[in-house]
């Protein structure tokens, strides 16, 4: 395999090859759709190091290196480089606030509706950037709070985990924990577009506003959730939820992708809601 330190002229991406011996690995901070994530130091900088633990994860690793090195946006985690010789790992910016999932469901942090809308808004901006990439839109396909990281005291949100962006087989086999955010067309057919990210975003909006886990009462199995979603089941409407926010989530999780908003429309609507609350 060629080293990472190269420019791919056809796809216009550059990846810096990092020497594994230059990374000081510390404690485990989490687990992504593939690989284990460690806190570490590289180049005198606090970093997150994602190591693949099985040979079968190599494909997802290469997809993530390739996709992350093509993107540059304030709401997407920054890749510093990768080790592609011997030990395979990604080195990226460290998000000290951990995942949004941990903040929502494993912490006592008090937050307001304005905070919730700001997280949803930042997520929509990162996703819209992916969808407007040329020559082809990049579909994330695994948007969910465990893949949304927080920095700057929980104020700034960044999307991570690109191991399933673009590879259909990896998505269905490795992401059993993602069923609650998955659009019905993703598990029922092989024809889907960037509107599957819009569906996931609608579920995330419900989750940040309600502070509940979607489909938590569905027996917990991926299959039972997929079956319920396929049959039209959605999270329950939230008591006292402002109507514009309720309309936003229900339009985004419409069964028919054509009826869902585009991510650019999501941004416009969310922007209006966020600023009307300021
Ligand atoms: O809060 P967590 O346990 O920590 O949930 C996610 C998990 O891995 C899956 O993505 C952790 N994680 C991933 N990337 C980073 C990063 N760049 N900085 C800090 N933690 C990360 C995160």
Coordinates of N, CA and C in Angstrom, one line a residue, residues 1 7-8 19 34 45 51 62-64 109 116-117 127 149 179 192 199 206 219 230 235-236 248 269:
X1 N 0.9 -1.2 0.0 CA 0.0 0.0 0.0 C 0.9 1.3 0.0
X7 N -0.7 13.1 -2.5 CA -1.9 13.8 -3.0 C -2.5 12.8 -4.0
X8 N -3.8 12.6 -3.9 CA -4.5 11.8 -4.8 C -5.1 12.8 -5.9
X19 N 4.3 9.0 11.7 CA 5.0 7.9 12.2 C 4.4 7.4 13.5
X34 N -16.1 1.6 13.8 CA -15.0 0.7 13.8 C -13.9 1.3 14.6
X45 N 0.6 18.1 20.7 CA -0.8 18.5 20.6 C -1.6 17.3 21.2
X51 N -7.6 3.6 16.4 CA -6.8 2.4 16.0 C -7.8 1.3 15.5
X62 N -9.8 2.9 5.7 CA -9.4 3.6 4.5 C -10.4 4.6 4.0
X63 N -11.7 4.2 4.1 CA -12.8 5.1 3.7 C -12.7 6.3 4.6
X64 N -12.5 6.2 5.9 CA -12.6 7.3 6.8 C -11.4 8.2 6.5
X109 N -25.7 17.7 32.9 CA -25.6 19.0 32.5 C -27.0 19.6 32.1
X116 N -30.0 23.3 22.6 CA -30.4 22.1 21.8 C -30.5 22.5 20.3
X117 N -31.1 23.7 20.0 CA -31.2 24.1 18.6 C -29.9 24.5 18.0
X127 N -23.4 18.8 7.8 CA -24.0 17.9 6.8 C -24.3 18.5 5.5
X149 N -19.3 15.4 18.2 CA -18.4 15.7 19.3 C -18.5 17.1 19.7
X179 N -29.6 1.8 14.3 CA -31.0 1.6 13.8 C -31.9 2.7 14.1
X192 N -30.8 4.9 -2.0 CA -31.0 6.1 -1.1 C -30.1 7.2 -1.5
X199 N -33.2 12.4 7.4 CA -34.0 11.6 8.3 C -33.3 11.5 9.7
X206 N -35.2 15.6 17.6 CA -36.2 15.1 18.6 C -35.4 14.7 19.9
X219 N -37.4 -2.8 22.8 CA -36.8 -4.0 23.0 C -35.3 -4.0 22.8
X230 N -40.1 1.0 9.7 CA -40.6 0.6 8.4 C -42.1 0.7 8.4
X235 N -40.6 8.6 16.9 CA -40.7 9.0 18.3 C -41.9 9.9 18.6
X236 N -42.4 9.8 19.9 CA -43.6 10.5 20.2 C -43.4 12.0 20.2
X248 N -40.5 20.8 11.9 CA -39.1 20.6 11.3 C -38.8 19.1 11.5
X269 N -34.5 26.9 7.9 CA -35.6 26.8 8.9 C -35.0 26.9 10.4

